Coordinates of C-alpha atoms and ligand atoms in Angstrom, one line a residue:
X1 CA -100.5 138.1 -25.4
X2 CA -100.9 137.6 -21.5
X3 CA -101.2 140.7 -21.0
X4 CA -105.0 141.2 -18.9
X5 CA -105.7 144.9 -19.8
X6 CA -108.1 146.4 -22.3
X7 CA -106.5 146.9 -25.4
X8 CA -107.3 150.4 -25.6
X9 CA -105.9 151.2 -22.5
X10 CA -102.2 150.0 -23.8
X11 CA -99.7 152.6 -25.2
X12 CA -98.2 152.7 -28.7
X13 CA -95.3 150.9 -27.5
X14 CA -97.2 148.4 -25.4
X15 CA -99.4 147.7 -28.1
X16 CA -96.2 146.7 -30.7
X17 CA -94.9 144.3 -28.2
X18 CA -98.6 142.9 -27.5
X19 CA -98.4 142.5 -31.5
X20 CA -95.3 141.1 -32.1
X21 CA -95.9 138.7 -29.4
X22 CA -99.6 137.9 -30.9
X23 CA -97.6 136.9 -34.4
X24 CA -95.4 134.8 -32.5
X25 CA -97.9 132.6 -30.9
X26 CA -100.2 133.2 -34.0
X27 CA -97.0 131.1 -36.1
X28 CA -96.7 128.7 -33.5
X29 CA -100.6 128.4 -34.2
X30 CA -100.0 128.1 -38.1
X31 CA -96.9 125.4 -37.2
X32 CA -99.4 122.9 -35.5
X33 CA -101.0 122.1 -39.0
X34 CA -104.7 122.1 -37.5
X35 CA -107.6 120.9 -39.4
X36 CA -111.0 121.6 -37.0
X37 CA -114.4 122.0 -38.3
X38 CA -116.4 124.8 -36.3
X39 CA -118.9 125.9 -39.0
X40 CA -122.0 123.8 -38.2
X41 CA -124.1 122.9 -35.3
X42 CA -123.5 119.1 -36.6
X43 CA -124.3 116.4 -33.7
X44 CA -120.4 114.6 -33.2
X45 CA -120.3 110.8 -34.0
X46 CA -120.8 109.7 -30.1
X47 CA -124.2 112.1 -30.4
X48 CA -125.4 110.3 -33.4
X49 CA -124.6 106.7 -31.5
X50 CA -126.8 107.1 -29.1
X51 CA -129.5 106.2 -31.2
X52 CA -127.9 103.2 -33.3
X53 CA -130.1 101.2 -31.5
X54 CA -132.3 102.3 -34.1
X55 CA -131.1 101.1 -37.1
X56 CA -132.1 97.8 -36.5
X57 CA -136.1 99.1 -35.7
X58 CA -138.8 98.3 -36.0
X59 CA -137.6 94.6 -37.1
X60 CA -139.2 92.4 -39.4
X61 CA -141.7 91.4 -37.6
X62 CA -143.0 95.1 -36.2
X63 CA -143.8 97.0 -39.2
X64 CA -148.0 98.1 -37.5
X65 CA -148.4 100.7 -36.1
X66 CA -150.8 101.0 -32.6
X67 CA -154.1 101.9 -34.9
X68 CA -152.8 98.3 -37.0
X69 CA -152.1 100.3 -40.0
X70 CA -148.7 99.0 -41.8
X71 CA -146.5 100.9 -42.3
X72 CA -144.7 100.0 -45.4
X73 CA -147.2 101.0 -47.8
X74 CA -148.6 104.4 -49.1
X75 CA -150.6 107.1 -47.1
X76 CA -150.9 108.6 -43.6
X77 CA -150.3 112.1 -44.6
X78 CA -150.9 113.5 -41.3
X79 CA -148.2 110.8 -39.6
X80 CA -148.0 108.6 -36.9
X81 CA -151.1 108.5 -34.2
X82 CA -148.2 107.4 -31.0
X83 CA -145.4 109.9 -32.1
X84 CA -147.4 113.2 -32.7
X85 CA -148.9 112.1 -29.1
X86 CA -145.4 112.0 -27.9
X87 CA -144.0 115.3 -29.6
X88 CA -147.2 117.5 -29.1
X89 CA -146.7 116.7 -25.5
X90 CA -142.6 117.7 -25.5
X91 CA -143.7 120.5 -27.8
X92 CA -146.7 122.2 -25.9
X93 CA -148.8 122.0 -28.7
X94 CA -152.6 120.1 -29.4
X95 CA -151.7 116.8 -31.0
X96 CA -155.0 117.1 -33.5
X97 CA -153.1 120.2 -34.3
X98 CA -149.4 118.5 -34.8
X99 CA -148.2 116.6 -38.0
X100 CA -145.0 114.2 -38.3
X101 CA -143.6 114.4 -41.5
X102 CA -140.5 113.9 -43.4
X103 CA -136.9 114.1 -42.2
X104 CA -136.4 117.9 -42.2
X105 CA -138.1 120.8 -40.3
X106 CA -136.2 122.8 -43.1
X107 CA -138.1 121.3 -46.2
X108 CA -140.8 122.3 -43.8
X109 CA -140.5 125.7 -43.9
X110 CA -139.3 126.2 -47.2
X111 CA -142.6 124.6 -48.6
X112 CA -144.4 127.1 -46.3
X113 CA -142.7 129.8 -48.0
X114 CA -143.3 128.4 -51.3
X115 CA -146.7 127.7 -51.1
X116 CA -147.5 131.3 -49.8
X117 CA -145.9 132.5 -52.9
X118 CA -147.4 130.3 -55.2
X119 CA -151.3 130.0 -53.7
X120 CA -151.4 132.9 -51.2
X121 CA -151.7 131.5 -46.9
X122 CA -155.5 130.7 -45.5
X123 CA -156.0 134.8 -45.3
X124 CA -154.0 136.2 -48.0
X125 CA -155.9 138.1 -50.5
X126 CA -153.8 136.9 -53.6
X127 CA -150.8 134.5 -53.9
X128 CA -147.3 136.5 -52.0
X129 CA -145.8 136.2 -55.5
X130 CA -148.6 138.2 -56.8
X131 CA -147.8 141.3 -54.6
X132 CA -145.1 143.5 -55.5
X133 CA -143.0 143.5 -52.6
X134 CA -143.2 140.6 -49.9
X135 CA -140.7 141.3 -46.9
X136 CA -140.1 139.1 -43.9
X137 CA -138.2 140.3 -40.2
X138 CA -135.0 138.5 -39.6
X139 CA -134.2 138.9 -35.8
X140 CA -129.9 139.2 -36.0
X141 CA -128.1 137.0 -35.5
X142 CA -130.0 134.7 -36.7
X143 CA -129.5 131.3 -38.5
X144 CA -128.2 132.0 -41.8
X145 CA -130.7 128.8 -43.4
X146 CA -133.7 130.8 -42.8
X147 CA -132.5 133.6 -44.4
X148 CA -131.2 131.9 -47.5
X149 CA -134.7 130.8 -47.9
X150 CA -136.0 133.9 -48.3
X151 CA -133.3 135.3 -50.3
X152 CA -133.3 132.3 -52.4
X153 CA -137.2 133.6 -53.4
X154 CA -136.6 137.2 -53.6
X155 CA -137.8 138.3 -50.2
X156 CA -136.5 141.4 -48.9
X157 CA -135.1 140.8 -45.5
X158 CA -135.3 143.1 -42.7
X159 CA -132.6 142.7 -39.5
X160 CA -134.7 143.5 -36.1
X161 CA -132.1 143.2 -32.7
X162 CA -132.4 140.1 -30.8
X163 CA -133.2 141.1 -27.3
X164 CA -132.2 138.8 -24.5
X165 CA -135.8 138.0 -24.3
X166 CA -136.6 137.7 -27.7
X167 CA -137.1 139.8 -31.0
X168 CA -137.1 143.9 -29.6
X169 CA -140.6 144.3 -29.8
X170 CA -140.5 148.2 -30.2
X171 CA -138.8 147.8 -33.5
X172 CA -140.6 144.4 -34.4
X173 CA -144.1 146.3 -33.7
X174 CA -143.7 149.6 -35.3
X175 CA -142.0 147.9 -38.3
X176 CA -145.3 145.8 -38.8
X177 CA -148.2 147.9 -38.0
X178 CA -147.4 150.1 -41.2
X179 CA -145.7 148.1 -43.4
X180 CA -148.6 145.4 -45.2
X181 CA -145.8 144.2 -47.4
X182 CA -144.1 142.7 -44.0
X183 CA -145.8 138.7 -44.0
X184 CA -143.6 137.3 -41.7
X185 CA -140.9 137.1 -39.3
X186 CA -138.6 134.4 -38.2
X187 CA -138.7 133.1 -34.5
X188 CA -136.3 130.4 -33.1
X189 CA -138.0 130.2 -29.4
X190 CA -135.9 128.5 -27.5
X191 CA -132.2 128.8 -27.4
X192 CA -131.7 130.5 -30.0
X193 CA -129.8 129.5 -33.4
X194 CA -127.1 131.5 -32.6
X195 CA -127.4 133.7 -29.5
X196 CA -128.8 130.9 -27.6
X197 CA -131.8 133.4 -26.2
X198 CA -135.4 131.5 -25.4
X199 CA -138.4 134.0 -26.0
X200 CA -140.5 134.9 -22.9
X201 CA -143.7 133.9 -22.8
X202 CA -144.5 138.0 -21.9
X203 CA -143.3 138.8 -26.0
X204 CA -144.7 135.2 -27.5
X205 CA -148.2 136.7 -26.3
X206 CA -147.1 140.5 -27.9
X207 CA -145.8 139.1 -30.9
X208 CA -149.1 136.8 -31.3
X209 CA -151.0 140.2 -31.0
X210 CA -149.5 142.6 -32.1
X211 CA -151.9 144.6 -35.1
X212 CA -150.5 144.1 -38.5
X213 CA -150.5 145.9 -41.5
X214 CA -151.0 142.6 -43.0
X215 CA -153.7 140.2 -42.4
X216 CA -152.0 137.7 -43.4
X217 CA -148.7 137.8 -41.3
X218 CA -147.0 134.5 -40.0
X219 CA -144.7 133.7 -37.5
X220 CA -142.3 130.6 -38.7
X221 CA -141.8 129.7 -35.3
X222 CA -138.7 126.9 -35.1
X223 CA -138.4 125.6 -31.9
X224 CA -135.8 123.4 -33.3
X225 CA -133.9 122.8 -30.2
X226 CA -137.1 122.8 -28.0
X227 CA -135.1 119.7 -25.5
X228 CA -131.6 120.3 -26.1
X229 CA -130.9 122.0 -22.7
X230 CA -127.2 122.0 -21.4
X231 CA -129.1 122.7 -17.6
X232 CA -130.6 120.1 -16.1
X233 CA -134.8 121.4 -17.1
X234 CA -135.6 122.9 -20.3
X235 CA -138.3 125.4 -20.1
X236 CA -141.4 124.2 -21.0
X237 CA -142.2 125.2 -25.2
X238 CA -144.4 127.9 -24.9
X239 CA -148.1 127.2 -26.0
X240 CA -147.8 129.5 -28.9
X241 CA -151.1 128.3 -30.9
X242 CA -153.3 128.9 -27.8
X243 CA -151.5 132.3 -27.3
X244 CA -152.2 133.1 -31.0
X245 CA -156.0 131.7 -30.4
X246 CA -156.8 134.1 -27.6
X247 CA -155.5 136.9 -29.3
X248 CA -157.6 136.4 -32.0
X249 CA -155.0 135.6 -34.5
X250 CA -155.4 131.7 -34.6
X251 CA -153.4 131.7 -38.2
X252 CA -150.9 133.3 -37.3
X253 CA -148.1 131.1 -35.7
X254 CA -146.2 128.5 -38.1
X255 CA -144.7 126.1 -36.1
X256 CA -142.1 123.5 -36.8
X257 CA -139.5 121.3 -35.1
X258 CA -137.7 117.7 -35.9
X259 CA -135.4 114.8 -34.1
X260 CA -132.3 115.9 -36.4
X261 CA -130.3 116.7 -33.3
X262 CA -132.1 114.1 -31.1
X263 CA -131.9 110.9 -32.9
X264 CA -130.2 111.2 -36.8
X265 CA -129.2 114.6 -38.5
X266 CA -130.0 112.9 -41.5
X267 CA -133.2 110.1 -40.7
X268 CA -134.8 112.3 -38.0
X269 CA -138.7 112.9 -38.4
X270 CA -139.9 116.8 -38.6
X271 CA -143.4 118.1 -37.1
X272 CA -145.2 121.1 -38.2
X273 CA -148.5 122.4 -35.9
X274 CA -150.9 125.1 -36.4
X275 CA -154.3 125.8 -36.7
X276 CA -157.0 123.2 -38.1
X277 CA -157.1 125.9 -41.4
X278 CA -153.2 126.3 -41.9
X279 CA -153.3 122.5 -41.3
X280 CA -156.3 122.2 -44.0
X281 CA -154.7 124.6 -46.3
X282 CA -150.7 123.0 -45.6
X283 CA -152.2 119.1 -46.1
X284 CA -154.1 120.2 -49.2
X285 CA -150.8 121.4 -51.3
X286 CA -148.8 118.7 -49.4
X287 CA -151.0 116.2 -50.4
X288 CA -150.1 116.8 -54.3
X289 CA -146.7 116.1 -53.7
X290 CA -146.7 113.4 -51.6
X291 CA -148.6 110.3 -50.6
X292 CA -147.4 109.7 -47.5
X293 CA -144.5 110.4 -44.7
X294 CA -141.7 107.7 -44.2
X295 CA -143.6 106.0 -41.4
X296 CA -141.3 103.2 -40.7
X297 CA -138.9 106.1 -39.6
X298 CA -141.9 106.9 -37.7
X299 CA -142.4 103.6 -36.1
X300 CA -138.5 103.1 -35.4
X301 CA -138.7 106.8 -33.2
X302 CA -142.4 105.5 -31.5
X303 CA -140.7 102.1 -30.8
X304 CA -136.9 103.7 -29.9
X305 CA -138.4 106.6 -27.1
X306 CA -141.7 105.0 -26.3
X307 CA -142.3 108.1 -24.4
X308 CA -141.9 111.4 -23.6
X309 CA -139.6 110.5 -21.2
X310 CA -137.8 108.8 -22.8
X311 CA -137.1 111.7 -25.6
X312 CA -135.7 113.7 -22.2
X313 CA -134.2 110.9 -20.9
X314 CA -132.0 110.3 -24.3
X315 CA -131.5 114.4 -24.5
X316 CA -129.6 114.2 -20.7
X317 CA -127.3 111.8 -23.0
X318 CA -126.7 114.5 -25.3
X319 CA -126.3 117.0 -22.9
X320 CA -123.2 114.9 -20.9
X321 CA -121.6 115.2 -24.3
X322 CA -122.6 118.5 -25.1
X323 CA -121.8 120.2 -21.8
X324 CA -118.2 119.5 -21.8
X325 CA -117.1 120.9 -24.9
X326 CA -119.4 124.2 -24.3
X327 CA -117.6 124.8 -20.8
X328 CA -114.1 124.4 -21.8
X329 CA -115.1 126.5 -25.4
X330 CA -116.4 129.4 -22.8
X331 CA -113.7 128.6 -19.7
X332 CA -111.1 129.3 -22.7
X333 CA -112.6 132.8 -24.5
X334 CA -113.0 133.9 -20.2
X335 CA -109.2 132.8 -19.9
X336 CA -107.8 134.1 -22.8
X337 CA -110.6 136.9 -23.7
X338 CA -111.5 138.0 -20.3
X339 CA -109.7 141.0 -19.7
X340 CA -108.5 142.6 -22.7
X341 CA -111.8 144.1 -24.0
X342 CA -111.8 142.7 -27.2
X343 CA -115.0 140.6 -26.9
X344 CA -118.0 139.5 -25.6
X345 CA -120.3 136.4 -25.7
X346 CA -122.9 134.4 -24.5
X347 CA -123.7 131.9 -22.1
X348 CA -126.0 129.6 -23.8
X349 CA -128.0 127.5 -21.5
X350 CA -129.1 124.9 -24.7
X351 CA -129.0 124.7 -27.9
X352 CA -126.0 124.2 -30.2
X353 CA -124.2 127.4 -30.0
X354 CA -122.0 130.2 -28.8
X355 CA -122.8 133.8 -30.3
X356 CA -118.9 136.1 -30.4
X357 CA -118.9 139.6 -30.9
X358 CA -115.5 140.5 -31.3
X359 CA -114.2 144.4 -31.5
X360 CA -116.2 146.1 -34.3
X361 CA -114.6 145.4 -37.7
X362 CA -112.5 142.1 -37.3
X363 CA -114.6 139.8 -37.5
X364 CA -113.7 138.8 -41.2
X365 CA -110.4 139.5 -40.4
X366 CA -110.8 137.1 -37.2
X367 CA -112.1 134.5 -39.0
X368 CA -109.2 134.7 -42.1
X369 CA -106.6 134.3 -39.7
X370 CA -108.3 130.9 -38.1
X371 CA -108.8 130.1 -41.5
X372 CA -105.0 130.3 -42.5
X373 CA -104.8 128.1 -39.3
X374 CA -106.7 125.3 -40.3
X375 CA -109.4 126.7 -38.1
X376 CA -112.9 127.0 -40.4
X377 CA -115.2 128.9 -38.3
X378 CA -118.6 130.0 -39.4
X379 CA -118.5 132.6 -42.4
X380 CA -118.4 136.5 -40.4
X381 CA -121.7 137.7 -40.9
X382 CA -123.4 134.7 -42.0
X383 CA -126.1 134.8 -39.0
X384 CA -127.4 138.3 -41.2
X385 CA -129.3 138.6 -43.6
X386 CA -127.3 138.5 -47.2
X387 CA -124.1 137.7 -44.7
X388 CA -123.9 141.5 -44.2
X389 CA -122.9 141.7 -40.7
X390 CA -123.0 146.1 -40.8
X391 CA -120.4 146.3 -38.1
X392 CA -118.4 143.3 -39.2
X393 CA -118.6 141.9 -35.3
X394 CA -120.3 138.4 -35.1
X395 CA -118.6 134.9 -35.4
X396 CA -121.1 131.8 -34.8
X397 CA -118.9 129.1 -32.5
X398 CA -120.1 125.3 -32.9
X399 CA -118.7 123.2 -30.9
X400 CA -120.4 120.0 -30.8
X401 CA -118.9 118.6 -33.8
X402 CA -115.2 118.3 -33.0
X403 CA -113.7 116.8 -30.1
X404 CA -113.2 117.7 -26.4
X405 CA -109.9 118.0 -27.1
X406 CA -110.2 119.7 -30.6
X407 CA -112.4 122.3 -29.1
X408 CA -109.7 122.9 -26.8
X409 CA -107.1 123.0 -29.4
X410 CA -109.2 124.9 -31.6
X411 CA -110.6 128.0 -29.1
X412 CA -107.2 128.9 -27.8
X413 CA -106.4 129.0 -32.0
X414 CA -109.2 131.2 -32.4
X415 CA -108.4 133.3 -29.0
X416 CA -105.4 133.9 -30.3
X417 CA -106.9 134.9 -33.7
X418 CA -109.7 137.3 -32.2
X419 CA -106.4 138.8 -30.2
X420 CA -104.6 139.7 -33.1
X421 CA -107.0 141.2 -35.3
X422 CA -107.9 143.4 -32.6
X423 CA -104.2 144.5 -31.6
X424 CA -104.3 145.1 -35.8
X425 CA -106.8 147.0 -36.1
X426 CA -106.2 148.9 -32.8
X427 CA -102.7 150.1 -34.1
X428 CA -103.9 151.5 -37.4
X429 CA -106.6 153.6 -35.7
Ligands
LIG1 N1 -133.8 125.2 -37.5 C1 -132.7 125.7 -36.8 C2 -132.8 126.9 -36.0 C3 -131.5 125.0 -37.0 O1 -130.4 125.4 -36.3 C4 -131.4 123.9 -37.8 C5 -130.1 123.2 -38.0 O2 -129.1 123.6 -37.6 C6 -132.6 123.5 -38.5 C7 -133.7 124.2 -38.3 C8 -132.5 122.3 -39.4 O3 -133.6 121.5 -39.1 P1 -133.9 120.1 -39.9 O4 -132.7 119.2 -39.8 O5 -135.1 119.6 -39.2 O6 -134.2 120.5 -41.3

């Protein structure tokens, strides 16, 4: 379809033509035999060689760290000395207050969850598992991992909007003032996993202090793509733990973040920050199941960066492959999309992807044409929780895993995909 006008706005007739033209370009489409990945924010191969310098650290001469402690053998819980430095810097956050761990934020935060179940958080009167109904706030969209996690345990999930400053705060605050069985809600601050939204500092404060039913409320705050800007600054990661401090909730933020989308997706090295008693309380059941983090992993990020800088420096890198494939992905959805009404989406300034709403009640079908296409986009209504998406609208775009040129290939595919399921579904109204 060429054709510029809103679909609604085309007659009976008009529409037929726009349909049997749609199902010509959609076989043409099916005749190309296309095989593109879309489904995950998955760094591409020339992403994860910017830091094959790296697999030849630390060397076999360098395995000390800067306190002289080698790094081979058993302990260190808390993680290198030199990297938390570096990362509490980049993440605005004390470093006496920041861990480096393991290779996964993700492990992270399901142990967080875990361990509230099983022991109960530094203020909770009895273990979660103990109560009889734990429920946790899923801001929608949202990234389908961290709802799994608490659907995985049983946690009843609750969808809150996703303003484009953060969680809406009406719904977020009346929602946990009455309800104590509410612990928790789930915060991705900066660029967003998947609307690409960064929380103003103005609701990080609110949601730091806003009363609670319960006193034991966390915020699992993921700043996950805290330096993966596509503009030339990122904001600065908002100083959540001296927010929560002042408001006189000190306990309440959770905060995590890794290198898997800076260095390797696989061999990165996670952080986790909070206050000296969720720290006391995290180390104490951490420290019974493990002696120690990977600190030659450690070492080989100290020794790869050496700075701050340096992690910014590499992320401009990122962003000169990044930025190409998320212009032409939103250049083709304005071409092809712009005028016929059939969808909106954002403009993500970071992060890893491109939130599509598509006319209410295609989205499945949107995402089974691409399918038959050899197009696999992102599950419809994965970003909600139990991938119940009520008005069947949202499709999560990745683009950084394919190609420039697959991207290309791939969006004018799914264009023509979100085209016909809307002339479809326009025609059997
Ligand atoms: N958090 C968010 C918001 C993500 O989008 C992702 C990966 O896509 C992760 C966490 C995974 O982090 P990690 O690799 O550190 O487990």
């Amino acid at each position: 379809m060429t054709s510029q006008r809103p679909i609604q706005s085309l007659t009976v007739t008009e529409l037929q033509q726009a349909h049997e033209d749609l199902i010509h370009q959609y076989k043409a489409l099916q005749a190309k035999n296309l095989s593109f990945d879309l489904t995950r924010g998955k760094p591409a191969p020339e992403q994860l060689d910017l830091a094959n310098a790296m697999l030849t650290l630390p060397g076999q001469e360098t395995y000390r760290d800067q306190a002289g402690v080698d790094t081979r053998n058993y302990g260190g819980l808390t993680g290198l000395r030199e990297l938390r430095e570096m990362f509490a810097e980049l993440l605005n956050v004390d470093v006496e207050l920041l861990i480096a761990a393991g290779n996964s934020s993700l492990e992270i935060m399901h142990d967080l969850i875990a361990y509230s179940l099983l022991y109960g958080t530094a203020d909770s009167p009895r273990p979660w598992s103990k109560e009889e109904k734990i429920s946790f706030l899923a801001p929608v969209p949202g990234y389908d991992r961290h709802f799994a996690i608490c659907e995985s345990f049983g946690i009843n999930l609750i969808p809150v909007p996703m303003n484009a400053d953060g969680p809406d705060l009406n719904t977020v605050k009346k929602l946990v003032a009455d309800d104590a069985t509410i612990k928790g809600i789930w915060c991705v601050p900066t660029y967003s996993n998947p609307t690409g939204v960064t929380i103003t500092e103005e609701i990080a404060r609110e949601l730091v202090a806003m009363p609670t039913a319960a006193d034991d409320f966390r915020i699992i705050w993921d700043n996950a793509y805290a330096v993966h800007t596509l503009v030339e600054h990122a904001p600065k990661a908002l100083d959540i733990l001296s927010y929560a401090h002042e408001a006189g909730h000190p306990n309440r933020p959770f905060v995590v973040a890794s290198t898997s989308k800076i260095t390797f997706a696989g061999a990165g090295v996670a952080f986790f920050a909070s206050s000296q008693a969720n720290q006391a309380w995290y180390q104490k059941h951490l420290s019974k199941k493990s002696i120690g983090p990977d600190k030659i992993n450690q070492l080989r990020h100290v020794l790869f960066f050496k700075d701050a800088q340096g992690v910014l420096t590499h992320m401009e890198k990122h962003r000169d492959i990044l930025k190409p494939k998320f212009d032409a992905l939103l250049a083709i959805l304005d071409e092809r999309l712009g005028g016929a009404e059939v969808a909106q989406w954002t403009q993500p300034e970071g992060g890893y992807f491109v939130s599509l709403d598509v006319v209410p009640g295609t989205a499945k079908r949107t995402v089974e044409l691409a399918k038959a296409a050899g197009i696999a986009l992102t599950g419809a209504g994965s970003a909600f929780p139990y991938k119940n998406d009520p008005n069947d609208t949202n499709i999560r775009l990745a683009p950084s895993f394919p190609s420039l040129q697959e991207v290309k290939e791939a969006m004018d595919g799914v264009a023509t995909c979100v085209l016909l399921a809307a002339v479809e579904h326009q025609l059997v109204k």
